[in-house]
JSON list of C-alpha atoms in Angstrom, two decimals:
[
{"chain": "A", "resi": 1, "resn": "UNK", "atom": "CA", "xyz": [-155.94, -44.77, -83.64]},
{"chain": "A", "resi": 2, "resn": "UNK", "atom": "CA", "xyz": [-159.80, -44.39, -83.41]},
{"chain": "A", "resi": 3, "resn": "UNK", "atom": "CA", "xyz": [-160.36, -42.20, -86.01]},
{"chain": "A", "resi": 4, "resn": "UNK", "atom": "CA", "xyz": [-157.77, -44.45, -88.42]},
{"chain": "A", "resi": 5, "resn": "UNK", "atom": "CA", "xyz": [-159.76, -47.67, -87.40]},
{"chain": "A", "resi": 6, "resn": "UNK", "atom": "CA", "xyz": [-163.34, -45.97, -88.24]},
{"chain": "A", "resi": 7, "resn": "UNK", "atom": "CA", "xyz": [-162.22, -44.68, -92.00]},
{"chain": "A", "resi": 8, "resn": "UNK", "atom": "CA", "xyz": [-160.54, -47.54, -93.04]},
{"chain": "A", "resi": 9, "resn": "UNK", "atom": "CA", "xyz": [-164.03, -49.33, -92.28]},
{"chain": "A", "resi": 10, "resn": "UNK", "atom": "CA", "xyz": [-165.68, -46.81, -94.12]},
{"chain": "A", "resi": 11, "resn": "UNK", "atom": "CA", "xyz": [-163.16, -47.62, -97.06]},
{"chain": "A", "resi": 12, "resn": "UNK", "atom": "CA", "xyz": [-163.67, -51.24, -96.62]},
{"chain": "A", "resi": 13, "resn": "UNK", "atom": "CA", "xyz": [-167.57, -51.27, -96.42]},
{"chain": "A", "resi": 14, "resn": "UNK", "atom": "CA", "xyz": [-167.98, -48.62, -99.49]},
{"chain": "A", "resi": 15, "resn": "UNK", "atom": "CA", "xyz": [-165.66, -50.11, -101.90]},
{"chain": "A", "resi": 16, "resn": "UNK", "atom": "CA", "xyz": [-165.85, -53.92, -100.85]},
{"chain": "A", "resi": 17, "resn": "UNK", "atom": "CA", "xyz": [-169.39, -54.28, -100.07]},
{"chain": "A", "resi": 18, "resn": "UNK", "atom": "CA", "xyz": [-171.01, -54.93, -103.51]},
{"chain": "A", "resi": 19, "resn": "UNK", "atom": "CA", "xyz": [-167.55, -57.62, -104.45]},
{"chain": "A", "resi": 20, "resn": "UNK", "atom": "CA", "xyz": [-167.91, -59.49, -101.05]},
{"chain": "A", "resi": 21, "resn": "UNK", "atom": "CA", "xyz": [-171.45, -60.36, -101.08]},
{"chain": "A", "resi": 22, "resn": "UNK", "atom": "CA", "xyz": [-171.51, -61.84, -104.96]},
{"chain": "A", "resi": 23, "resn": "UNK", "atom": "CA", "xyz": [-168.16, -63.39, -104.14]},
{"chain": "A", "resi": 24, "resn": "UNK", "atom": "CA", "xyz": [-168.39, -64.80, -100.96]},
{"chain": "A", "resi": 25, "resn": "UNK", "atom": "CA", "xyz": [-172.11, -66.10, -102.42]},
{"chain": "A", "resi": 26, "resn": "UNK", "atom": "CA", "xyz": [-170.35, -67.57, -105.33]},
{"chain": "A", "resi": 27, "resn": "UNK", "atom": "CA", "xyz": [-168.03, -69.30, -103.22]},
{"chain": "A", "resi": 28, "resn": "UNK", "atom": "CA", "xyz": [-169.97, -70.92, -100.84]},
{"chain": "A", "resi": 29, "resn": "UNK", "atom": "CA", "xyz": [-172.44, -72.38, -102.84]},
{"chain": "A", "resi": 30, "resn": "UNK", "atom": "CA", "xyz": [-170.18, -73.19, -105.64]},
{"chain": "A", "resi": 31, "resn": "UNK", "atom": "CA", "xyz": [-166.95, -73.90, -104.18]},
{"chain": "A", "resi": 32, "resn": "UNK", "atom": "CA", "xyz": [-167.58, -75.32, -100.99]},
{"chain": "A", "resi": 33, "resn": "UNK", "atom": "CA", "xyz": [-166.36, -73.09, -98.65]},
{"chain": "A", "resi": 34, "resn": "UNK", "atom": "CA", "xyz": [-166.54, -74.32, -95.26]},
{"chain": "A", "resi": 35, "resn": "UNK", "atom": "CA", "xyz": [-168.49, -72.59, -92.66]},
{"chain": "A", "resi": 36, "resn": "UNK", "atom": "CA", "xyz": [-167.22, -69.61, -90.96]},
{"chain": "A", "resi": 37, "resn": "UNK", "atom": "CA", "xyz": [-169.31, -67.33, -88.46]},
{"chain": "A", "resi": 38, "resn": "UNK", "atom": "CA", "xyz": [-167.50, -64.49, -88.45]},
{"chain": "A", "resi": 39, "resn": "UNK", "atom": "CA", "xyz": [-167.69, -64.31, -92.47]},
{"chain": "A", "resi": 40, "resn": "UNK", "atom": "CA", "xyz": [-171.09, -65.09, -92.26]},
{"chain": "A", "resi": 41, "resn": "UNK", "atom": "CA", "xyz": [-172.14, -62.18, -89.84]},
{"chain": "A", "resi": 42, "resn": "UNK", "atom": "CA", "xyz": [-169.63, -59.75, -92.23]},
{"chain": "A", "resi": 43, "resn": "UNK", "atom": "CA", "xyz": [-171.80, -61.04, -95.54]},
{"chain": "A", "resi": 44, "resn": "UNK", "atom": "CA", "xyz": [-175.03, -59.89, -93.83]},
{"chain": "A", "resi": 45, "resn": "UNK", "atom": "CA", "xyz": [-173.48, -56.74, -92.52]},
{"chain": "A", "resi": 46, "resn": "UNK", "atom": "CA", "xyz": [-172.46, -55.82, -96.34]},
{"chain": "A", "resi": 47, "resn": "UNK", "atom": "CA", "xyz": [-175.80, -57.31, -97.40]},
{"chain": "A", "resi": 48, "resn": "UNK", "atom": "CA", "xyz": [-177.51, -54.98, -94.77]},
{"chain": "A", "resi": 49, "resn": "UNK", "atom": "CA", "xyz": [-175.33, -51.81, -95.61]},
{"chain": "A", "resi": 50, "resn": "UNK", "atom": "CA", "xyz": [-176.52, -52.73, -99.30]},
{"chain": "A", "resi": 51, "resn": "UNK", "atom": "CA", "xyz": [-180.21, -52.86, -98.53]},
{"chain": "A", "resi": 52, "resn": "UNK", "atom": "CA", "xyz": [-179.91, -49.78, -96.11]},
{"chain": "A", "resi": 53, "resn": "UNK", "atom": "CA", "xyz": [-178.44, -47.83, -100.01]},
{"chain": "A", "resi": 54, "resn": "UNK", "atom": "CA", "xyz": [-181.37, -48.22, -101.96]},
{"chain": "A", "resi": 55, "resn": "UNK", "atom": "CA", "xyz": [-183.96, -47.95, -98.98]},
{"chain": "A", "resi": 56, "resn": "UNK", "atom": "CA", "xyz": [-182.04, -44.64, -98.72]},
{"chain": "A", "resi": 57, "resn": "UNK", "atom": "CA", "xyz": [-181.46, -43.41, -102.75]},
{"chain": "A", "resi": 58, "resn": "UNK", "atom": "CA", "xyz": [-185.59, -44.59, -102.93]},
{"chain": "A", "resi": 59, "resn": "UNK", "atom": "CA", "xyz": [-186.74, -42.25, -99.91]},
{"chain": "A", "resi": 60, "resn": "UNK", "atom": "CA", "xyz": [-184.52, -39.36, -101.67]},
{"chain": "A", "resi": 61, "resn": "UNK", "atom": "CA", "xyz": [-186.35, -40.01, -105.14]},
{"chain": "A", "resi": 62, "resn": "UNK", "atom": "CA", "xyz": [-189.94, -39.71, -103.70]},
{"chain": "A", "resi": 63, "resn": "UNK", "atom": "CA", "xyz": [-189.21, -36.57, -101.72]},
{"chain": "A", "resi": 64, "resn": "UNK", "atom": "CA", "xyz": [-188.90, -34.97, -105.00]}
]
């Protein structure tokens, strides 16, 4: 049950991450989507799993 649970987050975080945060930033600030928390703290997460790529892919570039 574990192990199902853990890859479909892996699914959902490396295929959904880059859609989610440029369409859940779309519609909140352009189609007035009320506030949600638990949205919110999943935005940042993507946004943070986002960051944490190119931090990564930039630290693999200069150790060439």
């Amino acid at each position: 049950m574990l192990k199902q649970l853990y890859g479909s987050g892996v699914l959902f975080f490396y295929f959904l991450k880059w859609p989610y945060v440029f369409g859940f930033a779309y519609l909140y600030m352009y189609k007035d989507l009320t506030q949600n928390y638990i949205l919110n703290i999943l935005w940042f997460y993507c946004l943070a799993l986002i960051i944490k790529d190119f931090v990564v892919m930039l630290s693999k570039r200069n150790k060439k």
